[in-house]
mmCIF file of C-alpha atoms in Angstrom:
data_model
loop_
_atom_site.group_PDB
_atom_site.id
_atom_site.type_symbol
_atom_site.label_atom_id
_atom_site.label_comp_id
_atom_site.label_asym_id
_atom_site.label_seq_id
_atom_site.Cartn_x
_atom_site.Cartn_y
_atom_site.Cartn_z
ATOM 1 C CA MET A 509 -0.362 -0.113 0.286
ATOM 2 C CA SER A 510 1.069 3.212 -0.857
ATOM 3 C CA ALA A 511 1.987 6.222 1.577
ATOM 4 C CA ARG A 512 -0.428 8.119 0.291
ATOM 5 C CA SER A 513 -3.273 4.976 0.391
ATOM 6 C CA VAL A 514 -2.189 4.880 4.389
ATOM 7 C CA CYS A 515 -2.864 8.773 4.917
ATOM 8 C CA GLN A 516 -5.964 8.586 3.224
ATOM 9 C CA SER A 517 -6.704 5.154 5.335
ATOM 10 C CA VAL A 518 -5.618 7.389 8.354
ATOM 11 C CA TRP A 519 -7.814 10.403 7.506
ATOM 12 C CA LEU A 520 -11.070 8.410 6.941
ATOM 13 C CA PHE A 521 -10.594 6.011 10.013
ATOM 14 C CA LEU A 522 -9.818 9.369 12.368
ATOM 15 C CA VAL A 523 -13.029 10.962 10.332
ATOM 16 C CA MET A 524 -15.290 8.190 10.653
ATOM 17 C CA SER A 525 -13.809 8.052 14.551
ATOM 18 C CA CYS A 526 -15.293 11.269 15.282
ATOM 19 C CA LEU A 527 -18.594 11.295 13.509
ATOM 20 C CA SER A 528 -19.156 8.220 15.699
ATOM 21 C CA ALA A 529 -18.042 10.105 19.473
ATOM 22 C CA THR A 530 -20.468 13.062 18.065
ATOM 23 C CA ALA A 531 -23.229 10.774 17.237
ATOM 24 C CA CYS A 532 -22.854 8.934 20.644
ATOM 25 C CA ALA A 533 -22.330 12.594 22.210
ATOM 26 C CA GLN A 534 -25.414 13.185 20.649
ATOM 27 C CA GLN A 535 -27.305 10.224 21.837
ATOM 28 C CA GLU A 536 -26.200 10.670 25.599
ATOM 29 C CA CYS A 537 -27.152 14.416 25.027
ATOM 30 C CA GLN A 538 -30.922 13.429 24.515
ATOM 31 C CA HIS A 539 -31.242 13.559 28.355
ATOM 32 C CA LEU A 540 -29.597 16.181 30.290
ATOM 33 C CA THR A 541 -29.492 16.558 34.406
ATOM 34 C CA ALA A 542 -29.975 20.141 35.718
ATOM 35 C CA THR A 543 -30.240 21.227 39.339
ATOM 36 C CA GLY A 544 -30.044 24.310 41.594
ATOM 37 C CA ASN A 545 -30.903 26.273 44.978
ATOM 38 C CA PRO A 546 -33.100 23.651 46.797
ATOM 39 C CA GLU A 547 -33.998 26.277 49.124
ATOM 40 C CA TYR A 548 -36.081 28.652 46.626
ATOM 41 C CA PRO A 549 -39.737 28.197 45.997
ATOM 42 C CA PRO A 550 -41.585 28.997 44.103
ATOM 43 C CA TYR A 551 -38.593 28.807 41.453
ATOM 44 C CA LEU A 552 -37.052 25.193 43.358
ATOM 45 C CA TRP A 553 -37.657 23.375 45.993
ATOM 46 C CA ARG A 554 -37.473 19.270 47.001
ATOM 47 C CA ASP A 555 -40.298 16.995 45.499
ATOM 48 C CA PRO A 556 -42.027 15.890 49.047
ATOM 49 C CA GLN A 557 -42.985 12.802 46.212
ATOM 50 C CA ASN A 558 -38.948 12.181 45.495
ATOM 51 C CA PRO A 559 -36.705 13.794 47.281
ATOM 52 C CA ARG A 560 -34.170 13.309 44.514
ATOM 53 C CA HIS A 561 -35.742 15.613 42.524
ATOM 54 C CA LEU A 562 -36.275 19.531 42.732
ATOM 55 C CA ILE A 563 -39.500 20.927 41.759
ATOM 56 C CA GLY A 564 -40.885 24.690 40.664
ATOM 57 C CA ALA A 565 -40.953 27.446 38.080
ATOM 58 C CA ASN A 566 -37.381 27.266 37.084
ATOM 59 C CA ALA A 567 -37.778 23.442 37.014
ATOM 60 C CA ASP A 568 -41.248 23.542 35.193
ATOM 61 C CA LEU A 569 -39.953 26.076 32.198
ATOM 62 C CA LEU A 570 -36.562 24.583 31.844
ATOM 63 C CA LYS A 571 -38.410 21.192 31.228
ATOM 64 C CA GLN A 572 -40.806 23.007 28.540
ATOM 65 C CA ALA A 573 -37.977 23.834 26.372
ATOM 66 C CA ALA A 574 -36.319 20.583 26.196
ATOM 67 C CA LYS A 575 -39.288 19.004 25.474
ATOM 68 C CA ALA A 576 -39.533 21.296 22.456
ATOM 69 C CA LEU A 577 -36.258 20.096 21.442
ATOM 70 C CA GLY A 578 -37.145 16.382 22.304
ATOM 71 C CA LEU A 579 -34.811 16.289 25.086
ATOM 72 C CA GLU A 580 -35.633 14.872 28.758
ATOM 73 C CA VAL A 581 -34.045 16.905 31.337
ATOM 74 C CA ASP A 582 -34.093 15.660 35.290
ATOM 75 C CA VAL A 583 -33.541 18.215 37.726
ATOM 76 C CA LEU A 584 -31.837 16.901 40.750
ATOM 77 C CA TYR A 585 -31.272 17.508 44.312
ATOM 78 C CA VAL A 586 -27.862 17.242 44.918
ATOM 79 C CA GLY A 587 -27.440 19.113 48.607
ATOM 80 C CA PRO A 588 -27.304 22.243 49.743
ATOM 81 C CA TRP A 589 -27.066 25.502 46.835
ATOM 82 C CA SER A 590 -23.102 25.550 48.228
ATOM 83 C CA ARG A 591 -22.633 21.833 46.636
ATOM 84 C CA ALA A 592 -25.365 22.509 43.825
ATOM 85 C CA GLN A 593 -22.758 25.103 42.491
ATOM 86 C CA GLU A 594 -19.606 22.668 42.734
ATOM 87 C CA GLU A 595 -21.724 19.661 40.847
ATOM 88 C CA VAL A 596 -22.192 22.045 38.041
ATOM 89 C CA ALA A 597 -18.839 23.808 38.068
ATOM 90 C CA SER A 598 -17.576 20.357 38.091
ATOM 91 C CA GLY A 599 -19.674 18.858 34.555
ATOM 92 C CA ARG A 600 -20.820 16.262 36.938
ATOM 93 C CA ILE A 601 -24.242 18.108 36.543
ATOM 94 C CA ASP A 602 -24.931 19.622 33.072
ATOM 95 C CA MET A 603 -27.317 22.344 33.890
ATOM 96 C CA MET A 604 -28.109 25.196 36.626
ATOM 97 C CA ALA A 605 -31.617 25.873 36.627
ATOM 98 C CA GLY A 606 -31.435 29.452 37.750
ATOM 99 C CA TYR A 607 -28.832 31.368 37.831
ATOM 100 C CA PHE A 608 -27.848 34.885 38.152
ATOM 101 C CA ARG A 609 -24.741 35.889 35.640
ATOM 102 C CA THR A 610 -21.680 36.908 37.188
ATOM 103 C CA GLN A 611 -18.192 37.693 35.331
ATOM 104 C CA ALA A 612 -16.737 34.745 38.018
ATOM 105 C CA ARG A 613 -19.469 32.620 36.900
ATOM 106 C CA GLU A 614 -19.135 33.246 33.327
ATOM 107 C CA GLN A 615 -16.018 31.754 33.540
ATOM 108 C CA LEU A 616 -17.490 28.308 34.460
ATOM 109 C CA MET A 617 -20.643 28.406 32.664
ATOM 110 C CA ASP A 618 -21.987 28.986 29.478
ATOM 111 C CA PHE A 619 -25.111 31.259 30.111
ATOM 112 C CA ILE A 620 -28.492 31.501 27.927
ATOM 113 C CA SER A 621 -29.690 34.354 27.011
ATOM 114 C CA PRO A 622 -32.483 35.706 27.684
ATOM 115 C CA ALA A 623 -33.211 35.752 31.583
ATOM 116 C CA PHE A 624 -36.174 33.643 31.962
ATOM 117 C CA LEU A 625 -37.445 36.141 35.378
ATOM 118 C CA TYR A 626 -35.947 38.623 37.252
ATOM 119 C CA ASN A 627 -35.711 38.549 41.065
ATOM 120 C CA ALA A 628 -35.264 40.834 44.007
ATOM 121 C CA SER A 629 -32.964 40.603 46.184
ATOM 122 C CA VAL A 630 -33.834 42.069 49.601
ATOM 123 C CA VAL A 631 -32.712 43.350 52.900
ATOM 124 C CA TRP A 632 -34.303 40.850 55.399
ATOM 125 C CA VAL A 633 -34.007 41.997 59.448
ATOM 126 C CA ARG A 634 -36.028 40.859 62.673
ATOM 127 C CA GLN A 635 -39.450 42.343 62.999
ATOM 128 C CA GLY A 636 -39.578 45.861 64.571
ATOM 129 C CA GLU A 637 -35.338 46.181 64.951
ATOM 130 C CA GLY A 638 -35.863 49.950 63.421
ATOM 131 C CA LEU A 639 -33.020 49.332 61.405
ATOM 132 C CA HIS A 640 -32.588 52.677 58.950
ATOM 133 C CA TYR A 641 -32.027 51.523 55.058
ATOM 134 C CA SER A 642 -32.808 53.387 52.469
ATOM 135 C CA ASP A 643 -29.726 52.078 50.064
ATOM 136 C CA TRP A 644 -26.142 50.079 50.559
ATOM 137 C CA ALA A 645 -24.543 52.420 52.326
ATOM 138 C CA ASP A 646 -26.520 52.234 55.284
ATOM 139 C CA LEU A 647 -25.050 48.552 55.618
ATOM 140 C CA GLN A 648 -21.886 49.452 56.245
ATOM 141 C CA GLY A 649 -20.739 48.453 59.905
ATOM 142 C CA LEU A 650 -23.578 46.496 60.313
ATOM 143 C CA ARG A 651 -23.103 42.233 60.468
ATOM 144 C CA GLY A 652 -24.943 40.715 57.572
ATOM 145 C CA GLY A 653 -25.463 36.896 56.188
ATOM 146 C CA THR A 654 -25.908 35.406 52.555
ATOM 147 C CA LEU A 655 -25.298 31.671 51.233
ATOM 148 C CA VAL A 656 -22.227 30.471 50.337
ATOM 149 C CA ASN A 657 -21.257 31.705 46.571
ATOM 150 C CA ASN A 658 -24.531 33.173 46.093
ATOM 151 C CA SER A 659 -24.750 36.600 43.633
ATOM 152 C CA HIS A 660 -26.942 39.216 43.981
ATOM 153 C CA GLY A 661 -26.023 41.391 40.694
ATOM 154 C CA GLN A 662 -22.264 41.953 39.972
ATOM 155 C CA ALA A 663 -22.833 46.018 41.293
ATOM 156 C CA PHE A 664 -23.773 44.859 44.418
ATOM 157 C CA ASP A 665 -21.292 41.848 44.722
ATOM 158 C CA ASP A 666 -18.393 43.928 44.042
ATOM 159 C CA TYR A 667 -19.603 46.806 46.363
ATOM 160 C CA ALA A 668 -20.130 44.427 49.299
ATOM 161 C CA ARG A 669 -16.480 42.558 48.977
ATOM 162 C CA ALA A 670 -15.387 46.484 49.309
ATOM 163 C CA HIS A 671 -17.419 47.828 52.159
ATOM 164 C CA LEU A 672 -19.613 45.655 53.581
ATOM 165 C CA SER A 673 -19.188 42.611 56.284
ATOM 166 C CA LEU A 674 -21.131 39.276 55.146
ATOM 167 C CA GLU A 675 -20.877 36.170 56.629
ATOM 168 C CA ALA A 676 -21.450 33.347 53.863
ATOM 169 C CA VAL A 677 -23.639 30.004 55.271
ATOM 170 C CA PRO A 678 -24.141 26.946 53.302
ATOM 171 C CA SER A 679 -28.338 27.266 53.698
ATOM 172 C CA ALA A 680 -30.687 30.202 53.418
ATOM 173 C CA THR A 681 -32.121 28.424 56.888
ATOM 174 C CA GLN A 682 -28.732 29.018 58.888
ATOM 175 C CA ALA A 683 -28.840 32.258 57.830
ATOM 176 C CA PHE A 684 -32.119 33.260 58.790
ATOM 177 C CA GLU A 685 -31.730 31.282 62.088
ATOM 178 C CA LYS A 686 -28.384 33.355 62.684
ATOM 179 C CA LEU A 687 -30.625 36.496 62.082
ATOM 180 C CA LEU A 688 -33.240 35.384 64.258
ATOM 181 C CA ARG A 689 -30.579 34.793 67.255
ATOM 182 C CA LYS A 690 -29.005 37.971 66.961
ATOM 183 C CA ARG A 691 -25.583 36.916 65.515
ATOM 184 C CA SER A 692 -26.028 38.813 62.666
ATOM 185 C CA ASP A 693 -27.947 42.146 61.926
ATOM 186 C CA TYR A 694 -29.631 41.249 58.331
ATOM 187 C CA VAL A 695 -29.627 38.720 55.669
ATOM 188 C CA ILE A 696 -29.579 39.492 52.221
ATOM 189 C CA PHE A 697 -31.524 36.673 49.977
ATOM 190 C CA GLU A 698 -34.545 36.708 47.215
ATOM 191 C CA HIS A 699 -37.824 38.044 48.143
ATOM 192 C CA TYR A 700 -40.238 35.503 47.409
ATOM 193 C CA PRO A 701 -38.015 32.392 48.424
ATOM 194 C CA GLY A 702 -36.996 34.431 51.787
ATOM 195 C CA LEU A 703 -41.221 34.943 52.323
ATOM 196 C CA ALA A 704 -41.538 31.201 51.619
ATOM 197 C CA LEU A 705 -38.879 30.017 54.158
ATOM 198 C CA ALA A 706 -39.742 32.338 56.629
ATOM 199 C CA ARG A 707 -43.534 30.628 56.397
ATOM 200 C CA THR A 708 -42.356 26.985 56.631
ATOM 201 C CA LEU A 709 -39.928 27.939 59.345
ATOM 202 C CA GLY A 710 -42.876 29.577 61.230
ATOM 203 C CA LYS A 711 -40.780 32.710 61.473
ATOM 204 C CA ALA A 712 -43.113 35.121 59.274
ATOM 205 C CA GLN A 713 -44.440 37.219 62.275
ATOM 206 C CA GLN A 714 -40.760 37.433 63.311
ATOM 207 C CA LEU A 715 -39.423 38.780 60.153
ATOM 208 C CA GLN A 716 -39.430 41.757 57.748
ATOM 209 C CA VAL A 717 -38.437 42.925 54.654
ATOM 210 C CA LEU A 718 -36.386 46.479 54.393
ATOM 211 C CA GLU A 719 -37.118 48.673 51.010
ATOM 212 C CA PRO A 720 -35.883 49.180 48.350
ATOM 213 C CA PRO A 721 -34.491 45.802 46.973
ATOM 214 C CA ILE A 722 -30.626 45.747 46.528
ATOM 215 C CA SER A 723 -30.803 44.844 43.333
ATOM 216 C CA SER A 724 -33.198 42.662 40.645
ATOM 217 C CA GLU A 725 -31.302 40.279 38.727
ATOM 218 C CA GLY A 726 -31.977 38.029 35.874
ATOM 219 C CA LEU A 727 -32.229 34.439 36.161
ATOM 220 C CA TYR A 728 -30.849 32.268 33.367
ATOM 221 C CA MET A 729 -30.380 28.800 32.837
ATOM 222 C CA ALA A 730 -26.440 27.786 32.390
ATOM 223 C CA LEU A 731 -24.557 25.138 31.192
ATOM 224 C CA SER A 732 -21.549 23.927 32.598
ATOM 225 C CA ARG A 733 -18.439 24.303 30.224
ATOM 226 C CA LYS A 734 -17.256 20.721 31.823
ATOM 227 C CA SER A 735 -20.330 19.224 30.778
ATOM 228 C CA ALA A 736 -20.002 16.420 28.044
ATOM 229 C CA CYS A 737 -23.634 18.145 26.148
ATOM 230 C CA ASN A 738 -22.184 21.424 26.293
ATOM 231 C CA MET A 739 -21.904 22.133 22.147
ATOM 232 C CA PRO A 740 -22.996 25.284 20.310
ATOM 233 C CA GLN A 741 -25.806 23.479 18.824
ATOM 234 C CA LEU A 742 -27.509 22.639 22.052
ATOM 235 C CA ARG A 743 -27.282 26.288 23.305
ATOM 236 C CA GLU A 744 -28.636 27.944 20.492
ATOM 237 C CA GLN A 745 -31.451 26.061 20.490
ATOM 238 C CA LEU A 746 -32.109 26.349 24.080
ATOM 239 C CA ALA A 747 -31.986 29.966 23.382
ATOM 240 C CA ARG A 748 -34.338 30.071 20.767
ATOM 241 C CA GLN A 749 -36.779 27.762 23.132
ATOM 242 C CA ILE A 750 -36.209 29.873 26.156
ATOM 243 C CA GLU A 751 -36.917 33.470 24.131
ATOM 244 C CA ALA A 752 -40.045 31.795 22.679
ATOM 245 C CA LEU A 753 -41.297 30.767 25.889
ATOM 246 C CA THR A 754 -40.577 34.241 27.726
ATOM 247 C CA ALA A 755 -42.138 35.961 24.983
ATOM 248 C CA GLY A 756 -45.684 36.158 26.782
ATOM 249 C CA ALA A 757 -46.700 35.745 30.266
ATOM 250 C CA LEU A 758 -45.816 32.086 31.042
ATOM 251 C CA PRO A 759 -42.819 32.610 33.147
ATOM 252 C CA GLU A 760 -44.893 34.810 35.376
ATOM 253 C CA GLN A 761 -47.734 31.922 35.471
ATOM 254 C CA LEU A 762 -45.268 29.513 36.402
ATOM 255 C CA VAL A 763 -44.321 31.623 39.577
ATOM 256 C CA ALA A 764 -47.674 32.256 40.591
ATOM 257 C CA HIS A 765 -48.788 28.609 40.042
ATOM 258 C CA ASN A 766 -45.639 27.019 41.887
ATOM 259 C CA LEU A 767 -46.374 29.461 44.985
ATOM 260 C CA GLU A 768 -49.988 27.825 45.062
ATOM 261 C CA ARG A 769 -48.201 24.418 44.774
ATOM 262 C CA TRP A 770 -45.989 24.977 47.538
ATOM 263 C CA GLN A 771 -48.420 26.499 49.715
ATOM 264 C CA ARG A 772 -50.931 23.786 49.415
ATOM 265 C CA GLN A 773 -48.016 21.344 50.165
ATOM 266 C CA GLN A 774 -47.235 23.404 53.576
ATOM 267 C CA GLN A 775 -50.614 23.109 54.436
ATOM 268 C CA GLU A 776 -51.231 19.367 53.441
ATOM 269 C CA ASP A 777 -48.003 18.770 55.881
ATOM 270 C CA ARG A 778 -49.418 20.416 58.785
#
């Protein structure tokens, strides 16, 4: 066999191998895994009927987008918020079902635009404490609480690192408990999930939200850069589906539906 024939054979083998590998990857990526913050109703929380899975508005919207593409998505509980982020960053889980966009996170994830919802982060304090708050500067000199690796928008994150004293804990439950025990002066957390958690803990009458919100940030779907399923074609298809789904009132309808769903579950557990 001539050298030219050998080269052609090798080239053909490599091409067929690549095609085969691509076909296998595409076949495997018909089934994606996703996760998120498990203390985030009505956006995400653990399914009482199947605690290995997360349910909520984020999960519903992602599954609708995936179904339109002929894909299946399992939205899994993998541990607290800090662990969920580690699992997606490592590629062991393919996607984050709801993530605020920051420069640091963009190094680990490919964000699917547009944002599918906007969520307000607020200052939570003990009821009746009389803490004066009108802007970020009023939080200086106080002890604050937040979640590990949580973001409330790039601008606030940068300000907090430079000027505020924020202790990060693994879960919102811990953050609220430290606040109620007077081990912190305030907690930064999202409005609806915080309200839902306060009701779950039976502490809604002991906590209050200060106005105005510190930020209102877009929630995005995000694919791990280490996921084998993170391919340009998939990102483009997901972006088109999410754009179509968010063109109308569907995201807000899903939030309202899941808020009722979560509240109904709380009543059934009593």
